[in-house]
């Protein structure tokens, strides 16, 4: 059985997830840890539970989801995996800080470990997470899901009672609607969804209650 631990990070209240299994393997999804105390909490949790990080995964390349990549790389030697369509974002965090916050900040970046593709399987011990492309919030947005455990990590594509914003570079409202429709059609409605911000939900709840979903 998988254990999901959430850490709320940075000024954007972003959700970083550490997902571990019964054999102490783990993956880290969207490490947005910007401040030292956030970084320390994630590292301490991994070390105190004797977890072995296998992957550092990015649902997309926006700054609030990748601030902590350098920490994970320095502590555990993991380079981030991301869609090639968001690689430019990942390589220009300092530019994103300037654009979002109008602050000059020299943020170190980590070389991309590998590019992930739609339909690809990512393994962690005996468990497999599948990649689904979900463009709309950004060109390279993806979700990671595991059907056996019935869980998905939706990044900024789908939130509880909301959806990701589409007014940023690479955003497209029609694309995000199409991506969410694909999720609703291809994944079980009782699948638990862990979003990039805010509380968890299920696809059924969102189908019934989300005012932005016309399905």
mmCIF file of C-alpha atoms in Angstrom:
data_model
loop_
_atom_site.group_PDB
_atom_site.id
_atom_site.type_symbol
_atom_site.label_atom_id
_atom_site.label_comp_id
_atom_site.label_asym_id
_atom_site.label_seq_id
_atom_site.Cartn_x
_atom_site.Cartn_y
_atom_site.Cartn_z
ATOM 1 C CA UNK A 1 0.000 0.000 0.000
ATOM 2 C CA UNK A 2 1.258 3.485 -0.834
ATOM 3 C CA UNK A 3 1.626 6.234 1.721
ATOM 4 C CA UNK A 4 1.179 9.844 0.582
ATOM 5 C CA UNK A 5 2.779 12.602 2.648
ATOM 6 C CA UNK A 6 2.098 16.221 1.709
ATOM 7 C CA UNK A 7 4.310 19.203 2.455
ATOM 8 C CA UNK A 8 2.878 22.679 1.835
ATOM 9 C CA UNK A 9 5.593 24.885 0.413
ATOM 10 C CA UNK A 10 6.531 28.463 -0.445
ATOM 11 C CA UNK A 11 4.451 31.654 -0.726
ATOM 12 C CA UNK A 12 2.102 29.965 -3.221
ATOM 13 C CA UNK A 13 1.099 27.199 -0.762
ATOM 14 C CA UNK A 14 2.136 24.505 -3.214
ATOM 15 C CA UNK A 15 1.758 20.803 -2.426
ATOM 16 C CA UNK A 16 4.905 18.700 -2.568
ATOM 17 C CA UNK A 17 4.258 14.969 -2.229
ATOM 18 C CA UNK A 18 6.494 12.180 -0.988
ATOM 19 C CA UNK A 19 4.918 8.876 -1.995
ATOM 20 C CA UNK A 20 6.382 5.741 -0.413
ATOM 21 C CA UNK A 21 5.727 2.012 -0.439
ATOM 22 C CA UNK A 22 5.984 -0.880 1.996
ATOM 23 C CA UNK A 23 9.633 -1.464 1.000
ATOM 24 C CA UNK A 24 10.678 2.146 1.749
ATOM 25 C CA UNK A 25 11.001 3.185 -1.883
ATOM 26 C CA UNK A 26 9.677 6.662 -2.589
ATOM 27 C CA UNK A 27 9.136 9.263 -5.263
ATOM 28 C CA UNK A 28 9.032 13.008 -4.791
ATOM 29 C CA UNK A 29 6.456 14.928 -6.820
ATOM 30 C CA UNK A 30 6.674 18.701 -7.364
ATOM 31 C CA UNK A 31 9.249 19.753 -4.799
ATOM 32 C CA UNK A 32 8.421 23.422 -4.304
ATOM 33 C CA UNK A 33 10.422 23.775 -1.083
ATOM 34 C CA UNK A 34 11.865 27.285 -1.219
ATOM 35 C CA UNK A 35 12.621 28.063 2.421
ATOM 36 C CA UNK A 36 15.119 26.254 4.623
ATOM 37 C CA UNK A 37 12.526 24.957 7.087
ATOM 38 C CA UNK A 38 10.494 23.449 4.229
ATOM 39 C CA UNK A 39 13.571 21.789 2.780
ATOM 40 C CA UNK A 40 14.591 20.451 6.181
ATOM 41 C CA UNK A 41 11.144 18.944 6.850
ATOM 42 C CA UNK A 42 11.173 17.019 3.568
ATOM 43 C CA UNK A 43 14.745 15.781 3.976
ATOM 44 C CA UNK A 44 14.174 14.819 7.624
ATOM 45 C CA UNK A 45 10.994 12.923 6.743
ATOM 46 C CA UNK A 46 12.798 10.917 4.067
ATOM 47 C CA UNK A 47 15.822 10.164 6.235
ATOM 48 C CA UNK A 48 13.943 9.439 9.472
ATOM 49 C CA UNK A 49 11.711 6.938 7.655
ATOM 50 C CA UNK A 50 14.683 5.339 5.879
ATOM 51 C CA UNK A 51 13.129 6.045 2.504
ATOM 52 C CA UNK A 52 15.012 5.535 -0.750
ATOM 53 C CA UNK A 53 14.082 8.221 -3.313
ATOM 54 C CA UNK A 54 13.795 6.754 -6.802
ATOM 55 C CA UNK A 55 12.437 9.667 -8.849
ATOM 56 C CA UNK A 56 11.946 13.422 -8.693
ATOM 57 C CA UNK A 57 8.863 14.072 -10.835
ATOM 58 C CA UNK A 58 7.461 17.383 -12.079
ATOM 59 C CA UNK A 59 3.849 17.753 -13.180
ATOM 60 C CA UNK A 60 4.985 20.951 -14.916
ATOM 61 C CA UNK A 61 7.742 23.528 -14.836
ATOM 62 C CA UNK A 62 6.284 26.540 -13.020
ATOM 63 C CA UNK A 63 8.512 28.022 -10.349
ATOM 64 C CA UNK A 64 6.352 27.189 -7.329
ATOM 65 C CA UNK A 65 6.550 23.485 -8.159
ATOM 66 C CA UNK A 66 10.305 23.303 -8.752
ATOM 67 C CA UNK A 67 11.967 25.629 -6.211
ATOM 68 C CA UNK A 68 13.182 22.605 -4.238
ATOM 69 C CA UNK A 69 14.661 20.598 -7.105
ATOM 70 C CA UNK A 70 18.150 21.797 -6.240
ATOM 71 C CA UNK A 71 17.735 20.545 -2.657
ATOM 72 C CA UNK A 72 16.642 17.068 -3.753
ATOM 73 C CA UNK A 73 19.500 16.922 -6.246
ATOM 74 C CA UNK A 74 22.102 17.932 -3.670
ATOM 75 C CA UNK A 75 20.775 15.595 -0.970
ATOM 76 C CA UNK A 76 19.825 12.525 -2.996
ATOM 77 C CA UNK A 77 21.409 12.962 -6.434
ATOM 78 C CA UNK A 78 18.084 12.964 -8.285
ATOM 79 C CA UNK A 79 17.568 15.097 -11.377
ATOM 80 C CA UNK A 80 14.009 16.153 -12.249
ATOM 81 C CA UNK A 81 11.889 14.361 -14.837
ATOM 82 C CA UNK A 82 9.565 16.640 -16.810
ATOM 83 C CA UNK A 83 7.827 16.895 -20.167
ATOM 84 C CA UNK A 84 10.095 18.285 -22.870
ATOM 85 C CA UNK A 85 7.387 20.866 -23.568
ATOM 86 C CA UNK A 86 8.127 22.487 -20.193
ATOM 87 C CA UNK A 87 11.893 22.126 -20.291
ATOM 88 C CA UNK A 88 12.410 25.821 -21.017
ATOM 89 C CA UNK A 89 10.481 26.730 -17.880
ATOM 90 C CA UNK A 90 12.544 24.360 -15.784
ATOM 91 C CA UNK A 91 15.770 25.823 -17.104
ATOM 92 C CA UNK A 92 14.741 29.430 -16.427
ATOM 93 C CA UNK A 93 13.544 29.593 -12.823
ATOM 94 C CA UNK A 94 15.252 32.940 -12.251
ATOM 95 C CA UNK A 95 13.384 34.365 -15.234
ATOM 96 C CA UNK A 96 10.121 33.034 -13.842
ATOM 97 C CA UNK A 97 10.813 34.688 -10.482
ATOM 98 C CA UNK A 98 11.402 37.968 -12.277
ATOM 99 C CA UNK A 99 8.222 37.581 -14.315
ATOM 100 C CA UNK A 100 5.981 36.452 -11.436
ATOM 101 C CA UNK A 101 7.371 38.500 -8.565
ATOM 102 C CA UNK A 102 9.407 41.255 -10.256
ATOM 103 C CA UNK A 103 12.394 40.238 -8.143
ATOM 104 C CA UNK A 104 15.944 39.625 -9.314
ATOM 105 C CA UNK A 105 16.879 36.275 -7.802
ATOM 106 C CA UNK A 106 19.642 33.975 -8.968
ATOM 107 C CA UNK A 107 17.995 30.598 -8.496
ATOM 108 C CA UNK A 108 20.302 27.657 -9.274
ATOM 109 C CA UNK A 109 18.852 25.078 -11.625
ATOM 110 C CA UNK A 110 19.375 21.354 -11.916
ATOM 111 C CA UNK A 111 19.998 19.670 -15.276
ATOM 112 C CA UNK A 112 16.930 17.757 -16.405
ATOM 113 C CA UNK A 113 17.294 14.062 -15.722
ATOM 114 C CA UNK A 114 15.004 12.865 -18.482
ATOM 115 C CA UNK A 115 11.955 13.857 -20.461
ATOM 116 C CA UNK A 116 8.750 11.959 -19.802
ATOM 117 C CA UNK A 117 6.180 11.053 -22.442
ATOM 118 C CA UNK A 118 2.461 10.454 -22.547
ATOM 119 C CA UNK A 119 1.606 6.862 -21.609
ATOM 120 C CA UNK A 120 5.015 6.169 -20.101
ATOM 121 C CA UNK A 121 5.320 3.953 -17.028
ATOM 122 C CA UNK A 122 7.398 5.142 -14.085
ATOM 123 C CA UNK A 123 8.289 2.394 -11.645
ATOM 124 C CA UNK A 124 8.914 2.612 -7.927
ATOM 125 C CA UNK A 125 9.582 -0.800 -6.449
ATOM 126 C CA UNK A 126 6.595 -2.977 -7.308
ATOM 127 C CA UNK A 127 4.389 0.014 -8.115
ATOM 128 C CA UNK A 128 3.871 1.757 -11.427
ATOM 129 C CA UNK A 129 2.757 5.298 -12.159
ATOM 130 C CA UNK A 130 1.547 6.170 -15.619
ATOM 131 C CA UNK A 131 2.054 9.540 -17.260
ATOM 132 C CA UNK A 132 -0.894 11.306 -18.900
ATOM 133 C CA UNK A 133 -0.350 14.517 -20.848
ATOM 134 C CA UNK A 134 -2.774 17.217 -19.669
ATOM 135 C CA UNK A 135 -1.831 20.481 -21.408
ATOM 136 C CA UNK A 136 -3.710 23.672 -20.704
ATOM 137 C CA UNK A 137 -2.154 25.114 -17.579
ATOM 138 C CA UNK A 138 1.188 24.834 -19.358
ATOM 139 C CA UNK A 139 2.188 23.137 -22.596
ATOM 140 C CA UNK A 140 3.972 20.351 -20.743
ATOM 141 C CA UNK A 141 1.552 19.692 -17.891
ATOM 142 C CA UNK A 142 1.138 16.011 -17.006
ATOM 143 C CA UNK A 143 -0.502 13.962 -14.292
ATOM 144 C CA UNK A 144 0.842 10.815 -12.644
ATOM 145 C CA UNK A 145 -1.589 8.073 -11.671
ATOM 146 C CA UNK A 146 -1.591 4.580 -10.221
ATOM 147 C CA UNK A 147 -4.708 2.537 -10.971
ATOM 148 C CA UNK A 148 -3.951 -0.198 -8.435
ATOM 149 C CA UNK A 149 -3.917 2.313 -5.578
ATOM 150 C CA UNK A 150 -6.539 4.469 -7.315
ATOM 151 C CA UNK A 151 -4.654 7.740 -6.872
ATOM 152 C CA UNK A 152 -3.569 10.553 -9.187
ATOM 153 C CA UNK A 153 -1.383 13.627 -8.835
ATOM 154 C CA UNK A 154 -2.870 16.360 -10.979
ATOM 155 C CA UNK A 155 -0.467 19.268 -10.571
ATOM 156 C CA UNK A 156 -2.226 22.482 -11.546
ATOM 157 C CA UNK A 157 -4.596 20.880 -14.052
ATOM 158 C CA UNK A 158 -7.411 19.999 -11.633
ATOM 159 C CA UNK A 159 -8.105 21.326 -8.141
ATOM 160 C CA UNK A 160 -10.888 20.675 -5.698
ATOM 161 C CA UNK A 161 -13.803 22.678 -7.141
ATOM 162 C CA UNK A 162 -11.545 24.520 -9.557
ATOM 163 C CA UNK A 163 -9.080 24.129 -12.421
ATOM 164 C CA UNK A 164 -5.665 25.554 -13.203
ATOM 165 C CA UNK A 165 -5.292 29.079 -14.497
ATOM 166 C CA UNK A 166 -4.721 29.441 -18.230
ATOM 167 C CA UNK A 167 -3.568 33.054 -18.482
ATOM 168 C CA UNK A 168 0.131 32.224 -18.118
ATOM 169 C CA UNK A 169 2.578 31.515 -20.937
ATOM 170 C CA UNK A 170 1.547 28.282 -22.646
ATOM 171 C CA UNK A 171 -1.885 28.258 -21.046
ATOM 172 C CA UNK A 172 -4.972 27.470 -23.088
ATOM 173 C CA UNK A 173 -8.523 27.184 -21.738
ATOM 174 C CA UNK A 174 -9.741 24.832 -24.464
ATOM 175 C CA UNK A 175 -6.748 22.590 -23.904
ATOM 176 C CA UNK A 176 -7.262 22.329 -20.148
ATOM 177 C CA UNK A 177 -10.954 21.540 -20.682
ATOM 178 C CA UNK A 178 -9.962 18.803 -23.121
ATOM 179 C CA UNK A 179 -7.385 17.459 -20.675
ATOM 180 C CA UNK A 180 -9.888 17.276 -17.833
ATOM 181 C CA UNK A 181 -12.418 15.590 -20.113
ATOM 182 C CA UNK A 182 -9.788 12.967 -20.938
ATOM 183 C CA UNK A 183 -9.152 12.391 -17.235
ATOM 184 C CA UNK A 184 -12.860 11.952 -16.584
ATOM 185 C CA UNK A 185 -13.248 9.504 -19.458
ATOM 186 C CA UNK A 186 -10.135 7.387 -18.934
ATOM 187 C CA UNK A 187 -9.783 7.215 -15.144
ATOM 188 C CA UNK A 188 -12.127 5.704 -12.528
ATOM 189 C CA UNK A 189 -14.554 8.230 -11.076
ATOM 190 C CA UNK A 190 -13.675 7.198 -7.508
ATOM 191 C CA UNK A 191 -9.966 7.891 -8.109
ATOM 192 C CA UNK A 192 -8.492 10.114 -5.397
ATOM 193 C CA UNK A 193 -6.807 13.199 -6.799
ATOM 194 C CA UNK A 194 -3.966 15.025 -5.080
ATOM 195 C CA UNK A 195 -3.668 18.497 -6.648
ATOM 196 C CA UNK A 196 -0.808 20.977 -6.787
ATOM 197 C CA UNK A 197 -2.601 23.311 -4.356
ATOM 198 C CA UNK A 198 -5.356 22.756 -1.823
ATOM 199 C CA UNK A 199 -7.050 19.620 -0.496
ATOM 200 C CA UNK A 200 -7.459 16.246 -2.174
ATOM 201 C CA UNK A 201 -10.648 15.322 -4.008
ATOM 202 C CA UNK A 202 -12.070 12.612 -6.271
ATOM 203 C CA UNK A 203 -12.994 12.667 -9.926
ATOM 204 C CA UNK A 204 -16.594 11.893 -8.989
ATOM 205 C CA UNK A 205 -16.794 14.915 -6.697
ATOM 206 C CA UNK A 206 -15.387 17.146 -9.395
ATOM 207 C CA UNK A 207 -17.680 15.792 -12.084
ATOM 208 C CA UNK A 208 -20.681 16.550 -9.881
ATOM 209 C CA UNK A 209 -19.638 19.757 -8.137
ATOM 210 C CA UNK A 210 -16.862 21.553 -10.011
ATOM 211 C CA UNK A 211 -18.388 24.635 -11.706
ATOM 212 C CA UNK A 212 -15.637 24.681 -14.350
ATOM 213 C CA UNK A 213 -16.324 21.181 -15.629
ATOM 214 C CA UNK A 214 -19.097 20.892 -18.168
ATOM 215 C CA UNK A 215 -19.180 17.124 -18.523
#
